[in-house]
XYZ file of C-alpha atoms in Angstrom:
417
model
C 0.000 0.000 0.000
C 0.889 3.688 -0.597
C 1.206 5.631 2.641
C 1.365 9.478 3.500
C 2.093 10.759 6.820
C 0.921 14.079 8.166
C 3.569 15.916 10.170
C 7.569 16.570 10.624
C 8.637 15.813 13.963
C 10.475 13.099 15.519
C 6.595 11.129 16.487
C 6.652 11.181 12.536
C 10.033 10.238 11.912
C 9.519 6.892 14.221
C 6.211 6.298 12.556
C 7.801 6.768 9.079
C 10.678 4.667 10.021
C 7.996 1.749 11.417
C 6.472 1.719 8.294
C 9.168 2.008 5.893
C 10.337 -1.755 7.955
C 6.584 -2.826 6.615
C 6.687 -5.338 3.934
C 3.386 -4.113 2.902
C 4.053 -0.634 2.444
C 5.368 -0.496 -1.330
C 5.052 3.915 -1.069
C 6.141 5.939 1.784
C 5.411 9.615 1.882
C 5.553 12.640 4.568
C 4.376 16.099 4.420
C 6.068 18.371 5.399
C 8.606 15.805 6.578
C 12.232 16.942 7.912
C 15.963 15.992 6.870
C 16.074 12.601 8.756
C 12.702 11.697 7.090
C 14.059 12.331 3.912
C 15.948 9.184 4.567
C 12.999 6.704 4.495
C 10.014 8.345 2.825
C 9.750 11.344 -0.427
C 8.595 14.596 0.657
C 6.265 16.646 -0.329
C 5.439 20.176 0.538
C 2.133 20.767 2.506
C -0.103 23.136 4.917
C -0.621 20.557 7.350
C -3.581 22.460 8.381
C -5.118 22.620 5.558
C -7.789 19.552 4.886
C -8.250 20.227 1.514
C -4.590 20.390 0.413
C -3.626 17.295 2.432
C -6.593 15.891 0.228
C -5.618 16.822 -2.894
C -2.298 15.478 -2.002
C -3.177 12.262 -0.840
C -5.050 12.040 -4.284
C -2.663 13.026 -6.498
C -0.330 10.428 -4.749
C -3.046 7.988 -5.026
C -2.130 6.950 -0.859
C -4.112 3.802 0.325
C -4.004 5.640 4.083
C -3.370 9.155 5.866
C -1.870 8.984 9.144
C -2.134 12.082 10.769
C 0.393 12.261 13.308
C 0.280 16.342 15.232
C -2.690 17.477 17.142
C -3.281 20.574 15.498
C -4.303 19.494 12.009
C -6.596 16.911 13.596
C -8.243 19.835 15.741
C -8.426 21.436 12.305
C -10.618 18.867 10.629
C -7.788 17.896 8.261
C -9.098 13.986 8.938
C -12.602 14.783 7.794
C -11.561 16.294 4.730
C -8.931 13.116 3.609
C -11.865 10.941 4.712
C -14.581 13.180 2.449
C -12.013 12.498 -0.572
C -12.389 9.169 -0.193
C -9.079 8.011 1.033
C -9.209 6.120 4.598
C -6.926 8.232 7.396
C -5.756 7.284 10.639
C -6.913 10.222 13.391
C -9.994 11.524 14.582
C -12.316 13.799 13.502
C -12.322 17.507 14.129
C -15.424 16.749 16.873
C -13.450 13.687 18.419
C -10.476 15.830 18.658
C -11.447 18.216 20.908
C -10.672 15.334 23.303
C -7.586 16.485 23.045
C -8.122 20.216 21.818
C -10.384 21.505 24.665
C -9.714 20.018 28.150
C -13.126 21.262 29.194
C -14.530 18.763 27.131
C -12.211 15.953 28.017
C -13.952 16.543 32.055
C -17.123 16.476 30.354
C -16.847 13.183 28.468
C -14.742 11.419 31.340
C -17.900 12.050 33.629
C -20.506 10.961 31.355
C -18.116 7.943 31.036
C -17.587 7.701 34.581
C -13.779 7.488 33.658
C -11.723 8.453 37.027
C -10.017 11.744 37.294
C -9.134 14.761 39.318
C -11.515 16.877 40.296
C -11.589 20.199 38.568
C -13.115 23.377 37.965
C -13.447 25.246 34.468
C -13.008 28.909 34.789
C -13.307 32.160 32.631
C -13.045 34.929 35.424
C -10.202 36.077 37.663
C -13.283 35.324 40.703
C -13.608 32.203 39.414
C -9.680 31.227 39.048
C -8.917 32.548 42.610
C -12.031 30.477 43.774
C -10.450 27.180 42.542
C -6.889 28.028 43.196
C -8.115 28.465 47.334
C -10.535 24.800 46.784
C -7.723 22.792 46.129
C -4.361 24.300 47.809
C -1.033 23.553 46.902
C 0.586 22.299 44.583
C -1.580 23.931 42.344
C -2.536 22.444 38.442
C -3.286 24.976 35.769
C -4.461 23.666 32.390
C -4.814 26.204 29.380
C -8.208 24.828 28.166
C -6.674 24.853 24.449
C -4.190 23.046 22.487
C -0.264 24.534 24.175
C 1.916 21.660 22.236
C 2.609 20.326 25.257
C 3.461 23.267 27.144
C 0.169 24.479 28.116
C 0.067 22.857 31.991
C 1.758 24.712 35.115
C 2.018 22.446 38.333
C 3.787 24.942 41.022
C 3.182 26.124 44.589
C 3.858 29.247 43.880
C 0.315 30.724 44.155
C 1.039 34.210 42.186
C 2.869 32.041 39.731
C -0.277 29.607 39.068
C -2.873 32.773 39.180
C -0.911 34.663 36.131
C -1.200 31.091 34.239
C -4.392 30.847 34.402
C -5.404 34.554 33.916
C -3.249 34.359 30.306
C -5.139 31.701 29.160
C -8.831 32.979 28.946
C -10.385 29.625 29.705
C -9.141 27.570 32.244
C -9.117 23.897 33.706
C -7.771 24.243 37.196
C -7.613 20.632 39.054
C -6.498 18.650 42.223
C -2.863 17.641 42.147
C -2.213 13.953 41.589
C 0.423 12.638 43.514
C 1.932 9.047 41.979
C 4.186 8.427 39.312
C 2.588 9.122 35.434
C 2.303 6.592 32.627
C 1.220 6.863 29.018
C -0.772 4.367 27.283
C -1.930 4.758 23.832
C -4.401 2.694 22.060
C -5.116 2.069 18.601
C -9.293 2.021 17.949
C -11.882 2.324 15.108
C -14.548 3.488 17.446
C -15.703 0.777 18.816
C -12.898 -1.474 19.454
C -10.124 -0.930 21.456
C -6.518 -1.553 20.952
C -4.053 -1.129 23.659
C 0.062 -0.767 22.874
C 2.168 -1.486 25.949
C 2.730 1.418 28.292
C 5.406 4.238 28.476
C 6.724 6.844 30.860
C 7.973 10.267 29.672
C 10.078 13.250 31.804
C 8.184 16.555 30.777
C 10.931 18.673 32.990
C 13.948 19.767 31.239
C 16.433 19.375 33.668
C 17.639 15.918 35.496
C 16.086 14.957 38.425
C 12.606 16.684 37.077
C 14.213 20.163 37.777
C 13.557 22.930 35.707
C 10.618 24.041 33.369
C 8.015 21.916 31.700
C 8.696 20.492 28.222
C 6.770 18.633 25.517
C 9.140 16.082 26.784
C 12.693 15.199 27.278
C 12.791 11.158 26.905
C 10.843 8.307 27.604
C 11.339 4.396 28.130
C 9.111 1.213 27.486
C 8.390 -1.277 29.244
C 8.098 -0.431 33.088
C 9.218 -2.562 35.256
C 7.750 -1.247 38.739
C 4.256 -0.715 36.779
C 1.358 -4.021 37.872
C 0.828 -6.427 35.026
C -2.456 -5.932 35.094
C -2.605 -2.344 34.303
C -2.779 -2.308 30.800
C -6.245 -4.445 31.370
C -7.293 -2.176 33.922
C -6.988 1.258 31.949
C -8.885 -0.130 29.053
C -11.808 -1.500 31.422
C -11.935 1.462 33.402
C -10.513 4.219 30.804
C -10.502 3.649 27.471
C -12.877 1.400 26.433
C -15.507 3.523 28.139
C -14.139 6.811 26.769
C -14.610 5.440 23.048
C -17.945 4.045 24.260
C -18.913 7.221 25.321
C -17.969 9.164 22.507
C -19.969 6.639 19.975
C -23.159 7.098 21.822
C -22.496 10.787 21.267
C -22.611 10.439 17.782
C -18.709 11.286 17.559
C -16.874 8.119 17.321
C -13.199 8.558 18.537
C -11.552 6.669 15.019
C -7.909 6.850 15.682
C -5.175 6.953 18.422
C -6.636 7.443 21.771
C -3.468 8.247 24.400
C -4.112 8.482 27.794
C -2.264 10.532 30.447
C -2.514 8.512 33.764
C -1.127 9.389 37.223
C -1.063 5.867 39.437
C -1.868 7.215 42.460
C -2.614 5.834 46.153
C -6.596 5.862 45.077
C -5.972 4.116 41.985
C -5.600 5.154 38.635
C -6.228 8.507 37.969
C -6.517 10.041 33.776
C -4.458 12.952 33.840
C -5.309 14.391 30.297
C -6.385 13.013 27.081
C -4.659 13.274 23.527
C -5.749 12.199 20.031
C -2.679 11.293 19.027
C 0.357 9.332 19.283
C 2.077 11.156 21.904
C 6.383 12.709 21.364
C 8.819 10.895 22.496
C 6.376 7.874 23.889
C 6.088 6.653 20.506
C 9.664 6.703 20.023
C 10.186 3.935 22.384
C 6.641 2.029 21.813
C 6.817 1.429 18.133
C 10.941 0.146 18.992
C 9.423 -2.170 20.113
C 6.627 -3.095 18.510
C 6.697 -6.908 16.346
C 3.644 -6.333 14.056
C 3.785 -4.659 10.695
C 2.065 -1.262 11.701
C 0.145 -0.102 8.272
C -2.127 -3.124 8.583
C -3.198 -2.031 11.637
C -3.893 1.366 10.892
C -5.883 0.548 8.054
C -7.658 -1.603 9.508
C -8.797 1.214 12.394
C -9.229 3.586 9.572
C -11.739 1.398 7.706
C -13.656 0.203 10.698
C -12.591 -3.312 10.649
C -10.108 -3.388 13.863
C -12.078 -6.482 15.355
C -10.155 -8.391 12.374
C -6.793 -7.853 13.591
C -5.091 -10.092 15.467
C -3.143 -9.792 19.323
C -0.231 -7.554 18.322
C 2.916 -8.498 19.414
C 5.855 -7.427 21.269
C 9.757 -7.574 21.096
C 11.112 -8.688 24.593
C 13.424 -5.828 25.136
C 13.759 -2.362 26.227
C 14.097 1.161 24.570
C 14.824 4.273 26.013
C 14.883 7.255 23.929
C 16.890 10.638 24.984
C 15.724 13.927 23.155
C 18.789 16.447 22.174
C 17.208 20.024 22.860
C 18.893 23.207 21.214
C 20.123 26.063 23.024
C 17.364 27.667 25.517
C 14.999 25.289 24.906
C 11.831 25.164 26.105
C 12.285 28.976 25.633
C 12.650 30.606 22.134
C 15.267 27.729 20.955
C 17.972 28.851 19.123
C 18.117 27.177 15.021
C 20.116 27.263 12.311
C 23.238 25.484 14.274
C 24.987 22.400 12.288
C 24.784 19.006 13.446
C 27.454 16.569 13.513
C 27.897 13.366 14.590
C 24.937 11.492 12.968
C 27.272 9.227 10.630
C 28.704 8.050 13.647
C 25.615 6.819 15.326
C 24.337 5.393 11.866
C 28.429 3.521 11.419
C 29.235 2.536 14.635
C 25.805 2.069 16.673
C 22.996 0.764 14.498
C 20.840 -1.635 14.484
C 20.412 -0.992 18.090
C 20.433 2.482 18.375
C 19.165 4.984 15.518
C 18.474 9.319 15.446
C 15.123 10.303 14.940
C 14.968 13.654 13.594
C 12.264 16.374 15.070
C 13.102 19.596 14.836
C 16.016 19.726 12.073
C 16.507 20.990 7.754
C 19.010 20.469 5.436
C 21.486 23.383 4.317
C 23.350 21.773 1.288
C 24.947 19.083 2.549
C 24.754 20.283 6.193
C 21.706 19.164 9.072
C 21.163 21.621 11.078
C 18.949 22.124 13.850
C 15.291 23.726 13.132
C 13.442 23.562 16.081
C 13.427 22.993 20.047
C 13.509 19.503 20.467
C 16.218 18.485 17.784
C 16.610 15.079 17.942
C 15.321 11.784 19.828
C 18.123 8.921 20.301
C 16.761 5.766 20.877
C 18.078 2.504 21.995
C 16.914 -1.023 22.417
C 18.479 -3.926 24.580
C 18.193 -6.894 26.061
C 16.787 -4.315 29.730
C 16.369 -1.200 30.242
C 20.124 -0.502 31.516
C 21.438 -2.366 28.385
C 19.089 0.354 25.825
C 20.641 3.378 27.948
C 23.852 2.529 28.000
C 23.164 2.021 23.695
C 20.746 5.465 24.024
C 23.760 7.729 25.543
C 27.056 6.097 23.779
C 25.088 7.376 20.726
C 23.835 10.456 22.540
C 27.921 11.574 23.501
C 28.529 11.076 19.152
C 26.299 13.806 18.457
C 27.694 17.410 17.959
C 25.405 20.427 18.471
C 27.026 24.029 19.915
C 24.875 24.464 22.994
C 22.517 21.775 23.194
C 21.165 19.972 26.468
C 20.111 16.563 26.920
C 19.007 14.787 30.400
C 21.361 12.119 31.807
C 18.806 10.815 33.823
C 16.533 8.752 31.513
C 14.950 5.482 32.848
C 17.650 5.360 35.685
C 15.589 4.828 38.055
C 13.593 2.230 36.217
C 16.615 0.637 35.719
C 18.200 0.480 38.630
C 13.969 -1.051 40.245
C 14.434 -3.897 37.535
């Protein structure tokens, strides 16, 4: 089948990469794509937020699927309009997205669902923001109700610091802190069933030892192994099956991938926020180590026919992937800085540990960096200590003038298995 992905970060680089390993996939495209795409799939240029000129690309190109893989063109509607052409796409529509796209929304559908979460208030007035802030104390959670790429979410117990959140964002979700350690599962469903990949955890902070200022994510590692074996089956009884349930009866069937934001806490399990899409740099380490060819799958949740597929399977081993931020990152990053190193990685370090570009161009027969997040390193291995010690060799080959990476990746998980 012909394929076009929807997107240019590193979440598209490691889908790109999955399916360019996929027997079945005889076409491989990306729009807009970035300089370590350009690798695996052709390019094409695109508005990714424009439906109809995703569309008319994914006609002209005659693609058997879409996957959209950022939030933002699937709050845009750009599924509905690839699906109104005819052509079968992977994401949900503009209505299902504001699962993701307005947390408001999320609260609403989670307690029609009966899903378990914090307790919140939505609020549009300084009155109403102070109210909330005073109902739930310290450490205060501030939400921007809106899509923030990540970066829309202050946890602090700074009071003053929290209030001035909230009060820049208009409309606000402002919740009960969840204490536990977080998890990300993403599942794969057509709307009515329910396909769960195997869990992840991610370090938002930027600095080692979860110092420093929120990210859209630093690293991540799969499997855990402090998490209960029976969590996977008890997020999609209690979680996800419901949510998709609940969305169907509404007439807005979630078609697509469902990722859910959990905090494990001392009550139980706890959703911390929806997203509609695969989440960056989960995926990184959950597709390392998925078995199954992953455009069958896809399809099949695009066309409705998920019930078909069979039990997916999993590697045995670990992966950890690091993510190389450029200078002042998660400030205004600085770009345009060459990056060396990468032949290295690809001579001396593959198959078990490969760059995934995200934010990054060519300049003639330079890479140079093009964004915030830069690059994602990931490793596999026999544990989780054998995929960071692959992650960071391959992390200390890579040159780029005043970029910052954490050290700290999966350590701890590491260290508990």
């Amino acid at each position: 089948m012909k394929v076009l992905v929807i997107g240019g970060g590193a979440r598209e680089h490691a889908l790109c990469r999955a399916l360019s390993l996929d027997p079945d996939v005889s076409a491989l495209h990306c729009a807009p794509g970035n300089a370590g795409i350009a690798d695996v799939a052709e390019l094409h240029t695109v508005d990714a937020l424009d439906g109809d000129a995703v569309a008319e690309l994914a006609r002209r190109l005659e693609a058997d699927l879409v996957v959209v893989g950022p939030e933002a063109p699937l709050v845009a509607g750009v599924a509905d309009a690839v699906r109104a052409a005819g052509v079968p796409c992977f994401g949900p529509s503009r209505e299902a997205a504001q699962l993701e796209g307005s947390k408001a929304f999320a609260k609403e559908v989670m307690a029609a669902a009966n899903v378990p979460t914090a307790r919140s208030y939505v609020c549009t007035t300084p009155e109403e923001v102070d109210e909330a802030l005073d109902a739930f104390g310290a450490p205060y959670v501030v939400k921007d109700d809106g899509l923030a790429a990540g970066k829309g979410v202050v946890v602090t117990a700074d009071l003053e610091q929290a209030r001035e959140h909230a009060l820049a964002c208009g409309r606000v979700v402002i919740e009960e802190y969840l204490d536990g350690p977080e998890v990300s599962l993403f599942a794969i469903t057509d709307g009515e069933t329910v396909l769960p990949l195997q869990p992840a955890q991610d370090f938002k902070r930027a600095l080692d030892g979860d110092e420093g200022p929120n990210t859209g994510g630093m690293g991540a590692y799969s499997p855990l192994p402090w998490a209960d074996p029976k969590l996977v089956d008890e997020v999609m009884e209690s979680v996800l099956q419901p949510t998709v349930d609940e969305l169907r009866r509404r007439g807005t069937p979630f078609s697509g991938l469902l990722y859910a934001g959990l905090a494990i806490t001392g009550r139980g399990v706890r959703v911390i926020e929806f997203n509609a899409r695969f989440g960056d740099p989960e995926t990184q380490v959950v597709l390392a180590r998925l078995k199954t060819p992953l455009a069958g799958v896809l399809l099949n949740a695009a066309r409705g026919t998920l019930a078909d597929e069979p039990p997916l399977n999993w590697r045995g081993d670990s992966a950890v992937t690091v993510v190389i931020a450029s200078h002042n990152y998660p400030a205004t990053p600085r770009t345009g800085d060459p990056i060396d190193g990468l032949d290295e990685v690809a001579a001396q370090d593959a198959p078990h540990a490969y760059v995934l570009h995200a934010g990054t161009r060519r300049e003639g027969d330079a890479i140079v960096s093009a964004g915030g997040r830069v690059l994602s390193v990931t490793a596999t291995g026999g544990d989780l200590t054998e995929a960071r010690d692959r992650a960071y060799t391959a992390v200390d080959r890579i040159r780029l003038d005043g970029s910052h990476h954490r050290r700290d990746i999966a350590a701890k998980a590491a260290s508990h298995a």
